[in-house]
Amino acid sequence: MNDDVRNIVLGVVAAGISAALGWVARTYLWRRKLRRKQVFFGLPDNSESLLVVNRGATGPELAVMRYDVFALLELAALIKDCNAHAQILPHDTARQGFGERTEFCVGGPASNRRMAAHLSSLLPGVRVNVDSEPGPDRGAFQVGTERYRVENGREEYALLARVTAERSQNTRPVFLFCGQTSITNQATTRYLARNHEKLTRKYGNSSFVLLLKVINSQAYGPDVVELVEDVTRAAQTALPAAAATTPRNTHRAS
């Protein structure tokens, strides 16, 4: 074997080794990224999860609002990426505990009984005005002593929460997507889909509650979302009677 042939063979072998090492490194990084995602969502391989949705106010028994359907699609993609499975349940048929399976609960308490129960037991510092009569506080959020009013199509708020029940022996998280309007439910799921890696780095598998603001949804749909603040402590602290009826500040669009 002359020098030219030997150099060619050595070059091919080196290229093969480099390609193999690169494949191993990429596979390792991909698997590590997947495992972190699975831990954050509580979705190991082939696990089961629940998608709990509110029913539409009118229409057939299983009717779901259009934007809530879009929210389900966002979540279904996340669940599939984790190699897990999902069962969709209407809010008034999901009569079971939490923590055994990861749960994604979509919709405000006015149309989702399951959400109302979660807010009461897991986030006692949150109040949502569910009055059916028109008024300036209809649909408003109260988190601690702060109140956040809705201005449809211009400024709308939503809560994104990842919580676990301290009293439960099961540790799978519950994700809450509680918006003032149906489009904010989709905006909240989209925010999670886009930012779950950042949230994983910041919170790990700990609980958190984020207050989001959807800007000018009548023009931008669910795409323009701002993080207002982390309200975990306020949301998890039970409201005293006076604070529950007399909020300190009111936020609304200028």
Coordinates of N, CA and C in Angstrom, one line a residue:
M1 N 0.9 -1.2 0.0 CA 0.0 0.0 0.0 C 0.9 1.2 0.0
N2 N 0.7 2.1 -1.0 CA 1.6 3.3 -1.1 C 1.0 4.4 -0.2
D3 N 1.7 5.5 -0.1 CA 1.4 6.5 0.9 C 0.0 7.1 0.5
D4 N -0.3 7.3 -0.8 CA -1.5 8.0 -1.2 C -2.7 7.2 -0.8
V5 N -2.7 5.8 -1.0 CA -3.8 5.0 -0.6 C -3.9 5.0 0.9
R6 N -2.8 4.9 1.6 CA -2.9 4.9 3.1 C -3.5 6.1 3.6
N7 N -3.2 7.3 3.0 CA -3.7 8.5 3.5 C -5.2 8.6 3.2
I8 N -5.6 8.1 2.1 CA -7.1 8.0 1.7 C -7.8 7.2 2.7
V9 N -7.3 6.0 3.0 CA -7.9 5.1 4.0 C -8.0 5.7 5.4
L10 N -6.9 6.3 5.8 CA -6.9 7.0 7.1 C -7.9 8.1 7.2
G11 N -8.1 8.9 6.0 CA -9.0 10.0 6.0 C -10.5 9.5 6.1
V12 N -10.7 8.3 5.4 CA -12.1 7.7 5.4 C -12.4 7.2 6.8
V13 N -11.4 6.6 7.5 CA -11.6 6.1 8.8 C -11.8 7.2 9.8
A14 N -11.0 8.3 9.7 CA -11.2 9.4 10.6 C -12.6 10.1 10.4
A15 N -13.0 10.2 9.1 CA -14.3 10.8 8.8 C -15.4 9.9 9.4
G16 N -15.3 8.6 9.3 CA -16.3 7.7 9.9 C -16.3 7.8 11.4
I17 N -15.1 7.9 12.0 CA -15.1 8.0 13.5 C -15.7 9.4 13.9
S18 N -15.4 10.4 13.2 CA -16.0 11.7 13.5 C -17.5 11.7 13.4
A19 N -18.0 11.1 12.3 CA -19.4 11.0 12.1 C -20.1 10.2 13.2
A20 N -19.5 9.1 13.6 CA -20.1 8.3 14.6 C -20.1 9.0 16.0
L21 N -19.0 9.7 16.3 CA -19.0 10.5 17.5 C -20.0 11.6 17.5
G22 N -20.1 12.3 16.3 CA -21.1 13.3 16.2 C -22.5 12.8 16.4
W23 N -22.8 11.6 15.8 CA -24.1 11.0 16.0 C -24.4 10.6 17.4
V24 N -23.4 10.1 18.1 CA -23.6 9.7 19.5 C -23.8 11.0 20.4
A25 N -23.1 12.0 20.1 CA -23.2 13.3 20.9 C -24.6 13.9 20.6
R26 N -25.1 13.9 19.4 CA -26.4 14.5 19.1 C -27.5 13.6 19.7
T27 N -27.3 12.3 19.7 CA -28.3 11.4 20.3 C -28.4 11.6 21.8
Y28 N -27.2 11.8 22.4 CA -27.2 12.0 23.8 C -27.9 13.3 24.2
L29 N -27.5 14.4 23.5 CA -28.2 15.6 23.8 C -29.7 15.6 23.5
W30 N -30.1 14.9 22.5 CA -31.5 14.8 22.2 C -32.2 14.1 23.3
R31 N -31.6 13.0 23.7 CA -32.3 12.2 24.8 C -32.3 12.9 26.1
R32 N -31.2 13.7 26.4 CA -31.2 14.5 27.6 C -32.3 15.6 27.6
K33 N -32.4 16.2 26.4 CA -33.5 17.2 26.2 C -34.9 16.6 26.4
L34 N -35.1 15.4 25.8 CA -36.3 14.8 25.9 C -36.7 14.4 27.4
R35 N -35.7 13.9 28.1 CA -35.9 13.5 29.5 C -36.3 14.7 30.3
R36 N -35.6 15.8 30.1 CA -35.9 17.0 30.9 C -37.3 17.5 30.6
K37 N -37.7 17.4 29.3 CA -39.1 17.7 28.9 C -40.1 16.8 29.6
Q38 N -39.8 15.5 29.6 CA -40.7 14.5 30.1 C -40.9 14.7 31.6
V39 N -39.8 15.1 32.3 CA -39.8 15.3 33.8 C -40.7 16.6 34.0
F40 N -40.5 17.6 33.3 CA -41.2 18.9 33.5 C -42.7 18.6 33.3
F41 N -43.1 17.9 32.3 CA -44.5 17.7 32.0 C -45.0 16.4 32.8
G42 N -44.2 15.7 33.5 CA -44.6 14.5 34.1 C -45.1 13.4 33.2
L43 N -44.4 13.3 32.1 CA -44.9 12.4 31.0 C -43.7 11.5 30.6
P44 N -43.5 10.4 31.3 CA -42.5 9.4 30.8 C -43.0 8.7 29.6
D45 N -42.2 7.9 29.0 CA -42.6 7.1 27.8 C -43.8 6.3 28.1
N46 N -44.8 6.4 27.1 CA -46.0 5.6 27.1 C -46.9 5.9 28.3
S47 N -46.7 7.0 29.0 CA -47.6 7.4 30.1 C -48.9 8.0 29.6
E48 N -49.9 8.0 30.4 CA -51.2 8.6 30.1 C -51.4 9.9 30.7
S49 N -52.1 10.8 30.1 CA -52.4 12.1 30.6 C -53.9 12.5 30.3
L50 N -54.4 13.5 30.9 CA -55.8 13.9 30.8 C -55.8 15.3 30.2
L51 N -56.6 15.5 29.2 CA -56.9 16.8 28.6 C -58.4 17.2 29.0
V52 N -58.6 18.1 30.0 CA -59.9 18.4 30.5 C -60.3 19.8 29.8
V53 N -61.4 19.7 29.2 CA -61.9 20.9 28.4 C -63.3 21.3 28.8
N54 N -63.6 22.6 28.7 CA -64.9 23.1 28.9 C -65.8 22.9 27.7
R55 N -67.1 22.8 28.0 CA -68.0 22.6 26.8 C -68.4 24.0 26.3
G56 N -68.8 24.1 25.1 CA -69.3 25.4 24.6 C -70.6 25.7 25.2
A57 N -70.9 27.0 25.3 CA -72.1 27.4 26.0 C -73.4 27.0 25.2
T58 N -73.3 26.8 23.9 CA -74.4 26.4 23.1 C -74.0 25.3 22.2
G59 N -74.9 24.7 21.6 CA -74.6 23.6 20.6 C -74.7 22.2 21.1
P60 N -74.1 21.3 20.4 CA -74.2 19.9 20.8 C -73.5 19.6 22.1
E61 N -73.8 18.4 22.7 CA -73.3 18.1 24.0 C -71.8 18.2 24.1
L62 N -71.1 17.7 23.1 CA -69.6 17.7 23.1 C -69.0 18.9 22.4
A63 N -69.8 19.9 22.1 CA -69.2 21.1 21.4 C -68.1 21.8 22.3
V64 N -67.1 22.2 21.6 CA -65.9 22.9 22.2 C -65.7 24.1 21.4
M65 N -65.4 25.2 22.1 CA -65.1 26.5 21.4 C -63.9 26.3 20.5
R66 N -63.9 27.1 19.4 CA -62.9 26.9 18.3 C -61.5 27.1 18.9
Y67 N -61.3 28.2 19.7 CA -60.0 28.5 20.2 C -59.5 27.4 21.2
D68 N -60.5 26.8 21.9 CA -60.2 25.8 22.9 C -59.7 24.5 22.1
V69 N -60.3 24.3 20.9 CA -59.8 23.2 20.1 C -58.4 23.4 19.7
F70 N -58.1 24.7 19.3 CA -56.7 25.0 19.0 C -55.7 24.8 20.1
A71 N -56.2 25.1 21.3 CA -55.4 24.9 22.5 C -55.1 23.4 22.7
L72 N -56.2 22.6 22.5 CA -56.0 21.1 22.6 C -54.9 20.6 21.6
L73 N -54.9 21.2 20.4 CA -54.0 20.8 19.4 C -52.5 21.1 19.9
E74 N -52.4 22.3 20.5 CA -51.1 22.7 21.0 C -50.6 21.7 22.0
L75 N -51.5 21.3 22.9 CA -51.1 20.4 24.0 C -50.9 19.0 23.5
A76 N -51.7 18.6 22.5 CA -51.5 17.3 22.0 C -50.2 17.1 21.3
A77 N -49.7 18.1 20.7 CA -48.3 18.1 20.1 C -47.3 17.9 21.2
L78 N -47.4 18.6 22.3 CA -46.4 18.5 23.4 C -46.4 17.1 23.9
I79 N -47.6 16.6 24.1 CA -47.8 15.2 24.7 C -47.2 14.2 23.8
K80 N -47.4 14.3 22.5 CA -46.8 13.4 21.5 C -45.3 13.5 21.5
D81 N -44.8 14.7 21.6 CA -43.3 14.8 21.6 C -42.7 14.1 22.8
C82 N -43.5 13.9 23.9 CA -42.9 13.2 25.1 C -43.2 11.7 25.0
N83 N -43.7 11.2 23.8 CA -44.0 9.8 23.7 C -45.0 9.3 24.6
A84 N -46.0 10.2 24.9 CA -47.1 9.9 25.9 C -48.4 9.9 25.1
H85 N -49.5 9.6 25.9 CA -50.8 9.5 25.3 C -51.7 10.4 26.1
A86 N -52.8 10.8 25.5 CA -53.8 11.7 26.1 C -55.2 11.2 26.0
Q87 N -56.0 11.4 27.0 CA -57.4 11.2 27.0 C -58.2 12.5 27.2
I88 N -59.1 12.8 26.3 CA -59.8 14.1 26.4 C -61.1 13.8 27.1
L89 N -61.4 14.7 28.2 CA -62.6 14.5 29.0 C -63.3 15.9 29.1
P90 N -64.6 16.0 28.9 CA -65.3 17.2 29.2 C -65.2 17.5 30.7
H91 N -65.2 18.7 31.1 CA -65.0 19.1 32.5 C -66.0 18.5 33.5
D92 N -67.2 18.3 33.1 CA -68.2 17.8 34.0 C -68.3 16.2 34.1
T93 N -67.3 15.6 33.4 CA -67.2 14.1 33.5 C -65.9 13.7 34.1
A94 N -65.0 14.6 34.4 CA -63.7 14.3 35.0 C -63.8 14.3 36.5
R95 N -64.5 13.2 37.0 CA -64.7 13.1 38.4 C -63.7 12.1 39.0
Q96 N -62.5 12.6 39.2 CA -61.4 11.8 39.7 C -60.4 12.7 40.4
G97 N -59.5 12.2 41.1 CA -58.5 12.9 41.8 C -57.4 13.4 40.9
F98 N -56.3 13.9 41.4 CA -55.2 14.4 40.6 C -53.9 13.9 41.1
G99 N -52.9 13.9 40.3 CA -51.6 13.5 40.7 C -51.2 12.1 40.2
E100 N -52.1 11.3 39.8 CA -51.8 10.0 39.3 C -51.4 10.1 37.8
R101 N -52.1 11.0 37.1 CA -51.7 11.3 35.7 C -51.6 12.8 35.5
T102 N -50.7 13.2 34.7 CA -50.6 14.6 34.3 C -51.9 15.1 33.7
E103 N -52.3 16.2 34.2 CA -53.6 16.8 33.7 C -53.3 18.2 33.1
F104 N -54.0 18.4 32.0 CA -54.0 19.7 31.4 C -55.4 20.2 31.4
C105 N -55.7 21.2 32.1 CA -57.1 21.7 32.3 C -57.2 23.1 31.6
V106 N -58.1 23.2 30.7 CA -58.3 24.3 29.8 C -59.6 25.0 30.0
G107 N -59.6 26.3 30.3 CA -60.9 27.1 30.4 C -61.1 27.7 31.7
G108 N -61.8 28.8 31.8 CA -62.0 29.5 33.0 C -63.1 28.8 33.9
P109 N -63.2 29.2 35.2 CA -64.1 28.5 36.1 C -65.6 28.7 35.7
A110 N -65.9 29.7 35.0 CA -67.3 29.9 34.6 C -67.9 28.8 33.7
S111 N -67.0 28.2 32.9 CA -67.4 27.2 32.0 C -66.7 25.8 32.2
N112 N -65.9 25.8 33.2 CA -65.1 24.5 33.5 C -65.2 24.3 35.0
R113 N -66.0 23.3 35.4 CA -66.1 23.0 36.9 C -64.8 22.4 37.4
R114 N -64.1 21.7 36.6 CA -62.8 21.2 37.1 C -61.9 22.3 37.4
M115 N -61.8 23.3 36.5 CA -61.0 24.5 36.8 C -61.4 25.1 38.1
A116 N -62.7 25.3 38.3 CA -63.1 26.0 39.5 C -62.7 25.2 40.7
A117 N -62.7 23.8 40.7 CA -62.3 23.0 41.8 C -60.8 23.1 42.0
H118 N -60.0 23.2 40.9 CA -58.6 23.3 41.1 C -58.2 24.7 41.7
L119 N -58.8 25.7 41.2 CA -58.5 27.0 41.8 C -58.8 27.1 43.3
S120 N -60.0 26.5 43.7 CA -60.3 26.5 45.1 C -59.4 25.7 45.9
S121 N -58.9 24.6 45.5 CA -58.1 23.7 46.3 C -56.6 23.9 46.2
L122 N -56.2 24.3 45.0 CA -54.7 24.4 44.7 C -54.3 25.9 44.7
L123 N -55.1 26.8 44.3 CA -54.7 28.2 44.2 C -55.8 29.1 45.0
P124 N -55.8 29.0 46.3 CA -56.8 29.7 47.1 C -56.7 31.2 47.1
G125 N -55.6 31.7 46.5 CA -55.4 33.2 46.5 C -55.9 33.8 45.2
V126 N -56.6 33.0 44.3 CA -57.1 33.4 43.1 C -58.6 33.5 43.1
R127 N -59.2 34.6 42.7 CA -60.7 34.7 42.5 C -60.9 35.1 41.1
V128 N -62.0 34.5 40.5 CA -62.4 34.9 39.1 C -63.9 35.3 39.2
N129 N -64.2 36.5 38.7 CA -65.6 36.9 38.7 C -66.3 36.2 37.6
V130 N -67.3 35.4 38.0 CA -68.0 34.5 37.0 C -69.5 35.0 36.9
D131 N -69.7 36.3 37.2 CA -71.1 36.8 37.0 C -71.5 36.8 35.6
S132 N -72.7 36.4 35.4 CA -73.3 36.3 34.0 C -73.8 37.7 33.5
E133 N -74.1 38.6 34.5 CA -74.6 39.9 34.1 C -73.4 40.8 33.7
P134 N -73.6 41.6 32.6 CA -72.6 42.5 32.2 C -72.2 43.5 33.3
G135 N -70.9 43.9 33.3 CA -70.4 44.8 34.2 C -68.9 45.0 34.1
P136 N -68.3 46.0 34.7 CA -66.8 46.2 34.5 C -66.0 45.1 35.1
D137 N -66.5 44.4 36.1 CA -65.7 43.4 36.7 C -66.0 42.0 36.2
R138 N -66.9 41.9 35.2 CA -67.2 40.5 34.7 C -66.0 39.9 34.1
G139 N -65.6 38.7 34.5 CA -64.5 38.0 34.1 C -63.2 38.4 34.7
A140 N -63.2 39.4 35.6 CA -61.9 39.9 36.2 C -61.3 38.9 37.1
F141 N -59.9 38.9 37.1 CA -59.1 38.1 38.0 C -58.8 38.9 39.2
Q142 N -58.8 38.2 40.3 CA -58.2 38.8 41.5 C -57.1 37.8 42.0
V143 N -55.9 38.3 42.1 CA -54.7 37.5 42.6 C -54.2 38.2 43.8
G144 N -54.3 37.6 44.9 CA -53.9 38.4 46.1 C -54.8 39.6 46.3
T145 N -54.2 40.7 46.4 CA -54.9 42.0 46.5 C -55.0 42.8 45.2
E146 N -54.6 42.2 44.1 CA -54.6 42.8 42.8 C -55.8 42.3 41.9
R147 N -56.4 43.2 41.2 CA -57.5 42.8 40.3 C -57.1 43.2 38.9
Y148 N -57.5 42.3 38.0 CA -57.1 42.5 36.6 C -58.4 42.3 35.7
R149 N -58.9 43.4 35.2 CA -60.1 43.4 34.4 C -59.8 43.0 32.9
V150 N -60.8 42.6 32.3 CA -60.7 42.2 30.9 C -61.2 43.3 30.0
E151 N -60.5 43.6 28.9 CA -61.1 44.5 27.9 C -61.0 43.7 26.6
N152 N -62.1 43.1 26.2 CA -62.1 42.1 25.1 C -61.5 42.6 23.8
G153 N -60.6 41.8 23.3 CA -59.9 42.2 22.1 C -58.7 43.1 22.2
R154 N -58.5 43.7 23.4 CA -57.4 44.7 23.6 C -56.4 44.2 24.6
E155 N -56.9 44.0 25.9 CA -56.1 43.5 26.9 C -56.8 42.4 27.7
E156 N -56.3 41.2 27.6 CA -57.0 40.1 28.3 C -55.9 39.3 29.1
Y157 N -56.3 38.8 30.2 CA -55.3 38.1 31.1 C -55.6 36.6 31.1
A158 N -54.5 35.9 31.5 CA -54.6 34.5 31.7 C -53.6 34.0 32.7
L159 N -54.0 32.9 33.4 CA -53.1 32.3 34.3 C -52.5 31.0 33.7
L160 N -51.2 30.8 33.8 CA -50.6 29.6 33.4 C -50.0 29.0 34.7
A161 N -50.4 27.8 35.1 CA -49.9 27.2 36.4 C -49.5 25.8 36.2
R162 N -48.4 25.5 36.9 CA -48.0 24.1 37.0 C -48.0 23.8 38.5
V163 N -48.8 23.0 39.0 CA -49.0 22.7 40.4 C -49.1 21.3 40.7
T164 N -48.6 20.9 41.9 CA -48.8 19.6 42.4 C -49.5 19.7 43.8
A165 N -50.2 18.6 44.1 CA -50.9 18.6 45.4 C -50.0 18.1 46.5
E166 N -49.8 18.9 47.5 CA -48.9 18.5 48.6 C -49.5 17.3 49.4
R167 N -50.9 17.3 49.5 CA -51.5 16.2 50.3 C -51.6 14.9 49.5
S168 N -51.3 14.9 48.3 CA -51.4 13.7 47.5 C -50.1 12.9 47.5
Q169 N -50.2 11.6 47.5 CA -49.0 10.7 47.4 C -48.5 10.7 45.9
N170 N -49.3 11.0 45.0 CA -48.9 11.0 43.6 C -48.3 12.4 43.2
T171 N -47.4 12.3 42.3 CA -46.6 13.6 42.1 C -46.8 14.1 40.7
R172 N -47.7 13.6 39.8 CA -47.8 14.1 38.5 C -48.4 15.5 38.6
P173 N -48.0 16.4 37.8 CA -48.4 17.8 37.9 C -49.8 18.0 37.2
V174 N -50.4 19.1 37.6 CA -51.6 19.6 36.9 C -51.2 21.0 36.3
F175 N -51.5 21.1 35.0 CA -51.3 22.3 34.3 C -52.6 23.0 34.1
L176 N -52.7 24.3 34.5 CA -53.9 25.1 34.4 C -53.7 26.2 33.3
F177 N -54.7 26.3 32.4 CA -54.7 27.3 31.4 C -56.0 28.1 31.6
C178 N -56.0 29.1 32.4 CA -57.2 29.7 32.8 C -57.2 31.2 32.2
G179 N -58.0 31.3 31.1 CA -58.0 32.6 30.5 C -59.3 33.3 30.7
Q180 N -59.3 34.7 30.5 CA -60.5 35.4 30.6 C -61.4 35.3 29.4
T181 N -60.9 34.8 28.3 CA -61.6 34.6 27.0 C -61.0 33.3 26.4
S182 N -61.8 32.7 25.5 CA -61.3 31.5 24.9 C -60.0 31.6 24.1
I183 N -59.8 32.8 23.5 CA -58.6 33.0 22.7 C -57.4 33.1 23.7
T184 N -57.6 33.5 24.9 CA -56.5 33.6 25.9 C -56.1 32.2 26.4
N185 N -57.0 31.2 26.3 CA -56.7 29.8 26.6 C -55.7 29.3 25.6
Q186 N -56.0 29.6 24.3 CA -55.0 29.1 23.3 C -53.7 29.9 23.4
A187 N -53.7 31.2 23.7 CA -52.5 32.0 23.9 C -51.7 31.4 25.0
T188 N -52.3 30.9 26.1 CA -51.6 30.4 27.2 C -50.9 29.0 26.9
T189 N -51.6 28.2 26.2 CA -51.0 26.9 25.8 C -49.9 27.2 24.8
R190 N -50.0 28.1 23.9 CA -49.0 28.4 22.9 C -47.7 29.0 23.7
Y191 N -48.0 29.8 24.7 CA -46.9 30.4 25.5 C -46.1 29.2 26.1
L192 N -46.8 28.2 26.7 CA -46.1 27.1 27.3 C -45.3 26.3 26.2
A193 N -45.9 26.1 25.1 CA -45.2 25.3 24.0 C -44.0 26.0 23.6
R194 N -44.0 27.4 23.5 CA -42.8 28.1 23.1 C -41.8 28.3 24.2
N195 N -42.2 28.2 25.4 CA -41.2 28.6 26.5 C -41.0 27.5 27.5
H196 N -41.4 26.3 27.2 CA -41.3 25.3 28.3 C -39.8 25.0 28.6
E197 N -38.9 25.2 27.7 CA -37.5 24.9 28.0 C -37.0 26.0 29.0
K198 N -37.4 27.3 28.7 CA -37.0 28.3 29.7 C -37.6 28.1 31.0
L199 N -38.9 27.7 31.1 CA -39.5 27.4 32.3 C -38.9 26.3 33.1
T200 N -38.5 25.3 32.3 CA -37.8 24.1 32.9 C -36.5 24.5 33.6
R201 N -35.7 25.4 32.9 CA -34.5 25.9 33.5 C -34.7 26.7 34.8
K202 N -35.8 27.4 34.8 CA -36.1 28.3 35.9 C -36.7 27.6 37.1
Y203 N -37.7 26.7 36.8 CA -38.5 26.1 37.9 C -38.2 24.7 38.1
G204 N -37.6 24.0 37.1 CA -37.4 22.6 37.3 C -38.8 21.9 37.3
N205 N -39.0 21.0 38.3 CA -40.3 20.4 38.5 C -41.1 21.0 39.6
S206 N -40.8 22.2 40.0 CA -41.5 22.9 41.1 C -42.8 23.5 40.5
S207 N -43.6 23.9 41.5 CA -44.9 24.6 41.1 C -44.6 26.0 40.7
F208 N -45.4 26.6 39.9 CA -45.4 28.0 39.6 C -46.7 28.5 39.0
V209 N -47.0 29.8 39.2 CA -48.2 30.4 38.6 C -47.8 31.7 38.0
L210 N -48.0 31.8 36.7 CA -47.6 33.0 35.9 C -48.9 33.7 35.5
L211 N -48.9 35.0 35.6 CA -49.9 35.9 35.1 C -49.5 36.4 33.7
L212 N -50.2 36.1 32.7 CA -49.9 36.5 31.3 C -50.9 37.6 30.8
K213 N -50.5 38.4 29.9 CA -51.4 39.4 29.3 C -51.4 39.2 27.8
V214 N -52.5 39.0 27.2 CA -52.6 38.9 25.7 C -53.0 40.3 25.1
I215 N -52.1 40.7 24.2 CA -52.3 42.1 23.7 C -53.0 42.1 22.4
N216 N -54.0 42.9 22.2 CA -54.7 43.2 21.0 C -55.0 41.9 20.2
S217 N -55.8 41.0 20.9 CA -56.1 39.7 20.2 C -57.0 39.9 19.0
Q218 N -57.7 41.0 18.9 CA -58.6 41.1 17.7 C -57.7 41.4 16.5
A219 N -56.5 41.8 16.6 CA -55.6 42.0 15.5 C -54.5 40.9 15.4
Y220 N -54.0 40.5 16.5 CA -52.9 39.6 16.5 C -53.2 38.1 17.0
G221 N -54.5 37.9 17.3 CA -54.9 36.6 17.7 C -54.1 36.2 19.0
P222 N -53.7 34.9 19.2 CA -53.1 34.5 20.4 C -51.6 34.6 20.4
D223 N -51.0 35.4 19.5 CA -49.5 35.4 19.3 C -48.8 36.4 20.2
V224 N -49.4 37.5 20.6 CA -48.7 38.5 21.3 C -49.0 38.4 22.8
V225 N -48.1 37.8 23.5 CA -48.4 37.5 24.9 C -47.2 38.0 25.8
E226 N -47.5 38.8 26.8 CA -46.5 39.3 27.7 C -46.6 38.6 29.1
L227 N -45.5 38.3 29.7 CA -45.5 37.9 31.1 C -45.6 39.1 32.0
V228 N -46.7 39.1 32.7 CA -46.9 40.2 33.7 C -46.0 40.0 34.9
E229 N -46.2 38.9 35.6 CA -45.3 38.6 36.7 C -45.6 37.2 37.2
D230 N -44.6 36.7 38.0 CA -44.8 35.4 38.7 C -45.6 35.7 39.9
V231 N -46.8 35.1 40.0 CA -47.7 35.3 41.1 C -47.9 34.0 42.0
T232 N -46.9 33.2 42.0 CA -47.0 31.9 42.7 C -47.4 32.1 44.1
R233 N -46.6 32.9 44.8 CA -46.9 33.1 46.3 C -48.3 33.6 46.6
A234 N -48.6 34.7 45.8 CA -50.0 35.2 46.1 C -51.1 34.2 45.7
A235 N -50.9 33.5 44.6 CA -51.9 32.6 44.2 C -52.1 31.4 45.2
Q236 N -51.0 31.0 45.8 CA -51.1 29.9 46.7 C -51.4 30.2 48.2
T237 N -51.5 31.5 48.4 CA -51.8 32.0 49.8 C -53.3 32.3 49.9
A238 N -54.0 31.7 50.8 CA -55.4 31.9 50.9 C -55.7 33.4 51.2
L239 N -56.8 33.9 50.6 CA -57.1 35.3 50.8 C -57.9 35.5 52.1
P240 N -57.5 36.5 52.9 CA -58.4 36.9 54.0 C -59.7 37.4 53.5
A241 N -60.7 37.4 54.4 CA -62.0 37.8 53.9 C -62.1 39.2 53.4
A242 N -61.4 40.1 54.0 CA -61.4 41.5 53.6 C -60.7 41.7 52.2
A243 N -59.6 41.0 52.0 CA -58.9 41.1 50.7 C -59.7 40.5 49.6
A244 N -60.5 39.5 49.9 CA -61.3 38.8 48.9 C -62.4 39.7 48.4
T245 N -62.8 40.7 49.2 CA -63.9 41.5 48.7 C -63.5 43.0 48.4
T246 N -62.3 43.4 48.8 CA -61.8 44.8 48.6 C -60.4 44.7 48.1
P247 N -60.2 44.5 46.8 CA -58.9 44.5 46.2 C -58.2 45.9 46.3
R248 N -56.9 45.9 46.3 CA -56.1 47.2 46.5 C -56.1 47.9 45.2
N249 N -55.7 47.3 44.1 CA -55.5 48.0 42.8 C -56.3 47.3 41.7
T250 N -56.6 48.0 40.7 CA -57.3 47.4 39.5 C -56.5 47.8 38.3
H251 N -56.3 46.8 37.4 CA -55.5 46.9 36.2 C -56.4 46.7 35.0
R252 N -56.3 47.6 34.1 CA -57.1 47.5 32.8 C -56.4 48.3 31.8
A253 N -56.7 48.1 30.5 CA -56.1 48.8 29.4 C -56.3 50.3 29.6
S254 N -55.3 51.0 29.2 CA -55.4 52.5 29.2 C -56.1 53.0 27.9

